[in-house]
Amino acid sequence: MNKILVANRGEIAIRVMRTAKKLGIKTVAVFSAADRDAPHVRFADQAVCIGNPPSSESYLCMEKIIDAAKQTGADAIHPGYGFLSENAVFSEMVEKNGLIFIGPKPKAIRMMGSKLAAKEAVKKYNIPMVPGTDTAVDNIEEAREIATKIGFPILIKASAGGGGKGMRIVEKASDFVSQMERAVSEAKASFGDGSVFIEKYVSSPRHIEVQVLADSHGNVVHLFERECSVQRRHQKVLEEAPSAILTPDLRKQMGEAAVQVAKSCDYLGAGTVEFLMDDQRNFYFLEMNTRLQVEHPVTEWITGLDLVALQIDIAEGKALPFKQDDITLNGHALELRVYAEDPLENFMPSIGVLERYKLPTGENIRVDNGFEEGMEVPIYYDPMLSKLVTYGKTRREAITKMIEAIDQYEVKGVQTTLPFGKFVCEHPAFVSGNFDTHFVKKYFQPEMLLAEQERRAQMAAQLALKAFLDDKQILRVHQS
Ligand code: MV4
């Protein structure tokens, strides 16, 4: 591989290019008219404008991106996350044009993109799944009987959904038929596929996912888990590795299950297998994400591996340079997603110019960032500014480092989720490790950030008063 085109923007485009550079591979950025001055464009060796600001006219335009690759002589495309990263048609088109897609084959993307096909594939292996139907529900009356047998509450999920999209909780049998009808028409409208299935609703689960790597020689390994339970409306807030509640034995079991899932779809490259864990620490396979995930840095830190470098090696046909037993877990890493959103205004995107933007630095702090001072946060894309990642020998140390890093991070001009991140890191439930996916809903009220603001204002006022009184004292001393 001599030249990689990165079909993405922001922090992940820079993240991928950083490793490419380290490996001596040239880089090509693509950008929309809104990203003309973006850091990812300047970071690349070459850059090609691919259209208007809306992603449907730029970062989602398959032909334009492939043309850009041909025009610049790139031999591979890395899709990052989001945009075209889990689009089987795109990966196929990349290959048909004689380019390497740095990711899994279209078959695996397609299979895991359909939650029912995924269930079907993993059924042949011994992987725990939530009780429910494993085919699309076509007879509503029959489905109601199954739901009653499973016991309410149950969840209706769209096969083409995922990541929380197209899910519906049904509390009691009498709501079942109407909810089912709604779920089907909603799934048709959103995904063009009305297939839905039902599952027992696990009421207070943790969301734990396992990183896997598969090469083209049949080697599949896992890189342990990430705990992603701290989320708000299916948007992850803070992730960590390892999970505070896994025992070495459970870690091994979940890791092995994840490897089986990868094998069930002939996986290639880096992927993530999502599990739910109930309050008895039973785990269940949920879905597989066939991309490099936002939160991959925490796994990199505890394993000492560069996931992008491994993705590139695998795409070139190299064998994994290690076996499962060679991979070790060291220390603890946390990642906070820093968004230009206002936590006091229901996390509305906060638009404006970054009048001041200074990143924290120091040992055990990594910032994967896509912005700089003076830039405007574009309204067209996800408003994530950066990922703030910290490390410690212990979980406590990583948390303390995160609070320190949040305090060091300076942003003026837009509101950010930094104060919200600090709230999470200081919360006793988070610190204890005893929390689930309802953490934010259960414990967070915006007023809590106001109290912190008030405390800071009080402190500032007292410092000012002290300075004033000290000055007056000095003046008196001089006068006499
Ligand atoms: C569930 C569940 C409870 N029971 N399935 C949401 C994202 C998608 N990957 C699956 N999700 C869930 N599936 C059963 N049978 C609860 C969730 C869920 C959730 C999962 C992971 C992280 C955050 C979540 C927030 C709400 C619901």
XYZ file of C-alpha atoms and ligand atoms in Angstrom:
507
model
C 0.000 0.000 0.000
C 1.487 3.333 -1.057
C -1.357 5.804 -0.739
C -4.545 5.756 1.338
C -7.569 7.942 0.744
C -9.490 8.605 3.940
C -13.204 8.881 3.175
C -14.021 10.852 6.299
C -13.451 14.129 8.137
C -12.570 15.492 11.575
C -10.665 13.651 14.255
C -10.983 10.175 12.741
C -9.562 11.287 9.378
C -6.542 12.709 11.210
C -6.285 9.631 13.415
C -6.101 7.321 10.378
C -3.619 9.560 8.543
C -1.356 9.741 11.586
C -0.772 5.985 11.433
C -0.468 5.986 7.635
C 2.299 8.597 7.922
C 4.031 6.580 10.611
C 4.021 3.601 8.217
C 5.415 5.698 5.360
C 2.144 5.619 3.408
C 0.975 8.771 1.575
C -2.448 10.186 2.457
C -5.323 11.765 0.551
C -8.088 13.736 2.234
C -11.498 14.387 0.758
C -13.467 17.400 1.902
C -16.717 19.257 1.395
C -16.938 22.981 0.719
C -17.645 23.505 4.446
C -14.346 21.809 5.365
C -12.033 23.734 3.031
C -9.933 24.999 5.963
C -10.383 21.968 8.205
C -7.307 20.456 9.901
C -7.792 17.053 8.243
C -7.348 18.702 4.834
C -4.041 20.316 5.781
C -2.826 17.183 7.541
C -3.038 15.108 4.334
C -0.423 14.986 1.591
C -3.134 15.696 -0.984
C -6.766 16.760 -0.778
C -9.735 16.659 -3.131
C -12.945 18.679 -2.803
C -15.887 16.349 -3.328
C -18.877 18.671 -3.168
C -21.284 20.815 -1.232
C -21.500 20.851 2.565
C -24.410 18.411 3.078
C -22.928 14.929 3.540
C -25.408 13.542 0.981
C -23.545 15.685 -1.570
C -20.023 14.959 -0.324
C -18.958 12.396 2.307
C -21.750 10.013 1.267
C -21.108 10.261 -2.495
C -19.541 6.959 -3.435
C -18.695 7.833 -7.046
C -17.031 11.118 -6.139
C -14.875 9.436 -3.528
C -13.807 6.631 -5.850
C -13.054 9.186 -8.575
C -10.898 11.098 -6.078
C -8.985 7.904 -5.286
C -8.337 7.186 -8.967
C -7.431 10.770 -9.739
C -4.808 10.845 -6.972
C -3.489 7.332 -7.526
C -4.554 6.047 -4.122
C -4.603 2.265 -3.846
C -6.783 1.918 -0.755
C -9.699 3.619 0.983
C -10.193 3.836 4.751
C -13.809 4.763 5.569
C -13.354 5.736 9.253
C -16.648 5.456 11.173
C -20.108 6.734 10.236
C -20.701 7.903 6.640
C -19.908 4.981 4.263
C -18.080 2.785 6.776
C -20.816 0.146 7.020
C -22.140 0.417 3.500
C -21.776 -2.930 1.715
C -22.455 -1.341 -1.684
C -19.558 1.071 -1.163
C -17.083 -1.599 -0.093
C -18.085 -3.632 -3.154
C -17.691 -0.632 -5.441
C -14.234 0.086 -4.005
C -13.110 -3.449 -4.778
C -14.693 -3.484 -8.250
C -12.592 -0.428 -9.041
C -9.410 -2.271 -8.180
C -8.926 -0.493 -4.863
C -8.489 -2.006 -1.400
C -11.291 -1.371 1.107
C -9.721 -1.176 4.572
C -12.472 -3.063 6.341
C -14.473 -6.292 6.126
C -15.885 -7.876 2.969
C -19.342 -6.796 1.686
C -20.824 -10.125 2.791
C -19.956 -9.575 6.457
C -21.135 -5.947 6.386
C -24.442 -7.023 4.849
C -24.951 -9.947 7.216
C -24.266 -7.980 10.389
C -26.263 -5.014 9.083
C -29.347 -7.203 9.238
C -29.959 -8.053 12.892
C -31.969 -11.132 11.904
C -29.299 -12.409 9.513
C -26.760 -11.851 12.294
C -28.820 -13.920 14.734
C -29.191 -16.632 12.135
C -25.428 -16.723 11.538
C -24.409 -16.902 15.185
C -27.127 -19.450 16.101
C -24.867 -22.263 14.866
C -22.355 -21.345 17.554
C -22.848 -21.504 21.248
C -23.467 -17.820 21.888
C -25.969 -16.630 24.478
C -28.814 -14.538 23.076
C -31.736 -12.754 24.725
C -34.895 -14.922 24.626
C -37.084 -13.939 21.694
C -37.939 -14.680 18.076
C -35.099 -15.324 15.663
C -37.082 -14.745 12.503
C -39.162 -11.791 11.337
C -42.598 -11.644 12.930
C -45.249 -12.031 10.244
C -48.216 -13.202 12.271
C -49.041 -10.665 14.976
C -51.338 -12.965 16.958
C -48.693 -15.678 17.039
C -46.131 -13.088 18.066
C -48.336 -11.945 20.936
C -48.464 -15.496 22.236
C -44.679 -15.748 22.075
C -44.375 -12.386 23.843
C -46.720 -13.551 26.578
C -44.674 -16.713 27.002
C -41.430 -14.703 27.250
C -43.096 -12.308 29.683
C -43.595 -8.556 29.450
C -41.993 -6.087 29.110
C -40.637 -7.044 25.705
C -38.833 -5.090 23.002
C -39.739 -4.892 19.340
C -36.662 -4.311 17.207
C -36.299 -3.546 13.512
C -34.028 -5.994 11.731
C -32.509 -3.177 9.686
C -32.147 -0.980 12.787
C -29.318 -1.045 15.276
C -27.691 1.323 17.720
C -31.103 1.879 19.311
C -32.858 2.926 16.100
C -36.223 1.260 15.490
C -36.715 -0.068 19.047
C -39.974 -0.099 20.987
C -40.700 -1.275 24.517
C -44.056 -2.972 25.122
C -45.055 -3.037 28.774
C -48.186 -5.206 28.613
C -50.010 -7.660 26.358
C -52.877 -5.263 25.649
C -50.461 -2.796 24.006
C -48.818 -5.437 21.884
C -50.817 -5.353 18.662
C -50.895 -1.561 18.292
C -47.191 -1.233 19.111
C -46.377 -3.963 16.646
C -48.283 -2.226 13.851
C -46.490 1.006 14.593
C -43.089 -0.659 14.730
C -43.582 -2.308 11.337
C -44.714 0.858 9.562
C -41.918 2.831 11.221
C -39.323 0.274 10.141
C -40.668 0.379 6.585
C -40.503 4.163 6.525
C -37.027 4.461 8.087
C -35.195 1.504 6.582
C -37.322 0.337 3.650
C -37.591 -2.996 5.426
C -40.521 -3.739 7.731
C -38.999 -6.872 9.296
C -39.166 -6.773 13.084
C -38.493 -9.323 15.816
C -39.149 -9.455 19.535
C -36.872 -9.936 22.527
C -37.307 -10.041 26.254
C -36.545 -6.577 27.605
C -33.476 -6.613 29.827
C -34.414 -3.757 32.123
C -31.183 -2.387 33.584
C -28.416 -3.704 31.410
C -24.817 -2.728 30.987
C -23.526 -2.287 27.474
C -20.235 -4.093 27.076
C -18.546 -4.606 23.726
C -15.571 -6.698 22.671
C -12.961 -5.623 20.122
C -12.014 -8.318 17.623
C -9.390 -8.603 14.884
C -9.485 -11.125 12.055
C -6.901 -11.613 9.314
C -7.200 -13.310 5.919
C -5.366 -16.427 7.175
C -8.123 -17.553 9.515
C -6.696 -16.016 12.703
C -9.237 -14.293 14.930
C -8.423 -12.722 18.296
C -10.153 -10.410 20.748
C -8.654 -7.359 22.457
C -10.824 -7.461 25.581
C -13.870 -5.312 26.294
C -15.009 -1.726 26.474
C -17.663 -0.594 28.920
C -20.061 1.791 27.164
C -22.957 1.980 29.605
C -22.686 5.707 30.214
C -24.805 6.946 27.336
C -27.554 9.434 26.696
C -30.287 8.527 24.206
C -28.039 5.919 22.560
C -25.256 8.475 22.266
C -22.195 7.236 24.131
C -20.785 9.748 26.587
C -17.879 8.072 28.330
C -16.281 4.731 27.544
C -13.659 2.743 29.355
C -11.482 -0.329 29.132
C -11.549 -2.659 30.880
C -15.067 -2.815 32.387
C -15.043 -2.365 36.159
C -17.256 -5.434 36.664
C -15.763 -8.208 34.545
C -13.853 -11.036 36.181
C -10.987 -12.637 34.231
C -13.244 -15.643 33.675
C -16.166 -13.604 32.282
C -13.716 -11.630 30.143
C -12.450 -14.865 28.668
C -15.980 -16.169 28.023
C -17.133 -12.951 26.347
C -13.917 -12.720 24.356
C -14.365 -16.258 23.076
C -18.019 -15.603 22.202
C -16.975 -12.472 20.269
C -14.379 -14.457 18.327
C -17.105 -16.973 17.384
C -19.362 -14.162 16.165
C -16.533 -12.881 13.961
C -15.976 -16.375 12.600
C -19.691 -16.824 11.875
C -19.541 -14.083 9.224
C -15.987 -14.664 7.904
C -14.976 -11.377 9.388
C -11.910 -9.483 8.191
C -10.214 -6.592 9.971
C -11.238 -4.746 13.134
C -14.775 -5.216 14.407
C -16.823 -4.892 17.580
C -19.237 -7.367 19.087
C -21.854 -5.767 21.346
C -23.285 -7.527 24.372
C -25.881 -6.690 26.975
C -25.146 -7.745 30.545
C -27.948 -8.104 33.077
C -27.701 -7.524 36.834
C -26.841 -11.213 37.356
C -23.875 -10.755 34.990
C -25.416 -12.915 32.287
C -24.296 -11.664 28.902
C -26.162 -11.751 25.589
C -25.055 -11.085 22.016
C -26.724 -7.966 20.590
C -25.110 -6.994 17.320
C -21.779 -6.602 15.560
C -20.404 -3.304 14.303
C -18.330 -3.826 11.202
C -16.130 -0.731 11.498
C -13.413 0.885 13.566
C -15.331 2.441 16.453
C -15.131 5.938 17.896
C -13.966 4.527 21.228
C -11.107 2.365 19.858
C -8.412 4.457 21.654
C -9.202 2.973 25.080
C -8.498 -0.494 23.695
C -5.288 0.745 22.074
C -4.109 2.099 25.393
C -4.673 -1.005 27.507
C -3.218 -3.348 24.865
C -0.423 -1.123 23.503
C -1.606 -1.865 19.938
C -2.302 0.483 17.017
C -5.636 -0.671 15.601
C -5.348 1.357 12.409
C -1.903 -0.125 11.685
C -3.364 -3.591 12.214
C -6.304 -2.789 9.895
C -3.822 -1.745 7.203
C -1.662 -4.851 7.657
C -4.731 -7.087 7.460
C -5.990 -5.308 4.325
C -2.581 -5.942 2.739
C -3.001 -9.654 3.440
C -0.523 -9.917 6.302
C -1.115 -12.380 9.116
C -1.733 -11.071 12.648
C 1.680 -10.818 14.346
C 0.427 -12.312 17.636
C -1.735 -15.055 19.126
C -4.496 -14.582 21.689
C -2.203 -15.423 24.605
C 0.353 -12.809 23.544
C -2.163 -10.020 24.067
C -2.122 -8.544 27.562
C -4.302 -6.049 29.373
C -2.449 -3.270 31.197
C -3.970 -0.480 33.292
C -7.166 1.407 32.655
C -8.249 3.925 30.019
C -11.210 6.335 29.817
C -12.571 8.256 26.861
C -14.834 11.290 27.070
C -16.548 12.451 23.889
C -16.329 16.233 23.835
C -19.284 17.652 21.925
C -20.165 21.216 20.973
C -23.509 20.780 22.722
C -25.092 22.657 25.572
C -25.768 20.337 28.528
C -27.938 23.066 30.077
C -30.163 23.188 26.975
C -30.964 19.518 26.565
C -27.692 18.938 24.670
C -28.686 21.119 21.725
C -25.825 21.548 19.256
C -24.009 24.731 20.233
C -23.021 26.619 17.113
C -20.391 29.323 16.855
C -16.701 30.040 16.499
C -14.057 28.487 18.737
C -12.730 31.819 20.037
C -10.401 29.990 22.330
C -9.486 26.342 21.970
C -6.643 24.872 23.978
C -6.175 21.145 24.456
C -4.885 19.570 27.647
C -1.439 18.013 27.434
C 0.712 15.791 29.587
C 1.534 12.228 30.397
C -1.391 9.801 30.282
C -3.531 12.221 28.262
C -4.374 11.649 24.580
C -6.650 13.933 22.608
C -7.943 12.785 19.226
C -9.010 16.162 17.945
C -10.404 17.595 14.730
C -10.637 21.305 15.530
C -8.524 24.386 16.199
C -8.847 27.908 17.577
C -10.672 30.314 15.255
C -12.648 27.584 13.478
C -16.385 27.503 13.201
C -18.170 24.300 14.200
C -20.021 23.337 11.000
C -23.740 22.694 11.365
C -23.748 19.951 8.727
C -22.054 17.173 10.666
C -21.823 15.494 14.037
C -20.751 18.169 16.544
C -18.056 16.079 18.243
C -14.986 18.277 18.793
C -12.611 15.662 20.133
C -12.141 12.569 22.228
C -10.356 13.123 25.481
C -8.610 9.936 26.537
C -6.768 9.332 29.807
C -4.851 6.424 31.246
C -3.851 5.196 34.687
C -2.473 2.078 36.297
C -5.813 1.841 38.088
C -9.358 2.990 37.288
C -9.107 5.626 40.031
C -5.961 7.074 38.502
C -7.573 7.237 35.065
C -10.601 9.041 36.534
C -8.444 11.536 38.439
C -6.444 12.184 35.268
C -9.668 12.739 33.316
C -10.871 15.375 35.785
C -7.462 17.069 35.589
C -7.583 17.013 31.778
C -11.145 18.413 31.703
C -10.022 21.298 33.944
C -7.095 21.980 31.593
C -9.240 21.965 28.431
C -10.117 25.548 27.411
C -13.017 26.280 25.076
C -14.654 29.657 24.505
C -17.272 30.534 21.900
C -19.384 27.403 22.110
C -20.818 25.342 24.959
C -19.383 21.847 25.369
C -20.112 18.625 27.210
C -16.895 19.003 29.263
C -18.729 20.030 32.487
C -21.113 17.118 31.972
C -18.123 14.788 31.610
C -16.725 16.090 34.872
C -20.071 15.489 36.561
C -19.954 11.853 35.427
C -16.356 11.358 36.591
C -17.136 12.778 40.021
C -20.373 10.867 40.533
C -20.211 8.233 43.310
C -22.102 5.679 41.184
C -19.625 6.053 38.358
C -16.618 6.015 40.679
C -17.901 2.876 42.413
C -18.379 1.085 39.086
C -21.958 0.293 40.031
C -24.008 1.765 37.169
C -25.993 0.719 34.088
C -27.309 2.229 30.852
C -29.777 4.357 32.847
C -26.970 6.263 34.606
C -27.562 9.629 32.891
C -31.365 9.455 33.084
C -31.191 8.390 36.717
C -28.633 10.842 38.091
C -28.217 13.831 35.803
C -30.185 17.047 36.050
C -28.890 20.177 34.308
C -29.211 22.201 37.544
C -26.350 20.151 38.936
C -24.006 21.882 36.514
C -25.408 25.245 37.581
C -24.438 24.468 41.181
C -20.859 23.876 40.026
C -20.924 27.142 38.058
C -22.245 28.974 41.136
C -19.498 27.449 43.292
C -16.861 28.641 40.836
C -18.369 32.130 40.712
C -18.312 32.273 44.539
C -14.706 31.147 44.577
C -13.761 33.738 41.955
C -15.531 36.475 43.946
C -13.721 35.498 47.145
C -10.354 35.444 45.400
C -11.063 38.877 43.954
C -12.047 40.188 47.382
C -8.872 38.783 48.934
C -6.734 40.388 46.208
C -8.494 43.687 46.795
C -8.026 43.565 50.576
C -4.372 42.530 50.224
C -3.777 45.439 47.864
C -5.408 47.845 50.282
C -3.161 46.514 53.047
C -0.078 47.093 50.904
C -1.263 50.627 50.086
C -1.689 51.355 53.815
C 1.765 49.991 54.576
C 3.245 52.234 51.876
C 1.352 55.267 53.101
C 2.585 55.053 56.654
C -31.871 -4.184 24.349
C -32.094 -3.613 25.626
C -32.766 -4.376 26.551
N -33.210 -5.600 26.230
N -32.314 -5.417 24.091
C -29.973 -0.320 22.308
C -28.935 -0.245 21.258
C -29.039 -1.505 20.513
N -27.722 -1.959 20.175
C -29.724 -2.448 21.439
N -30.173 -1.690 22.561
C -30.787 -2.283 23.614
N -31.228 -3.536 23.396
C -32.972 -6.093 25.010
N -33.449 -7.298 24.723
C -31.625 -2.343 25.873
C -30.979 -1.655 24.869
C -30.562 -0.340 25.221
C -29.229 0.005 25.246
C -28.228 -0.881 24.893
C -26.922 -0.521 24.930
C -26.581 0.771 25.300
C -27.532 1.659 25.631
C -28.865 1.303 25.612
C -29.830 2.225 25.969
C -31.128 1.874 25.963
C -31.497 0.599 25.563
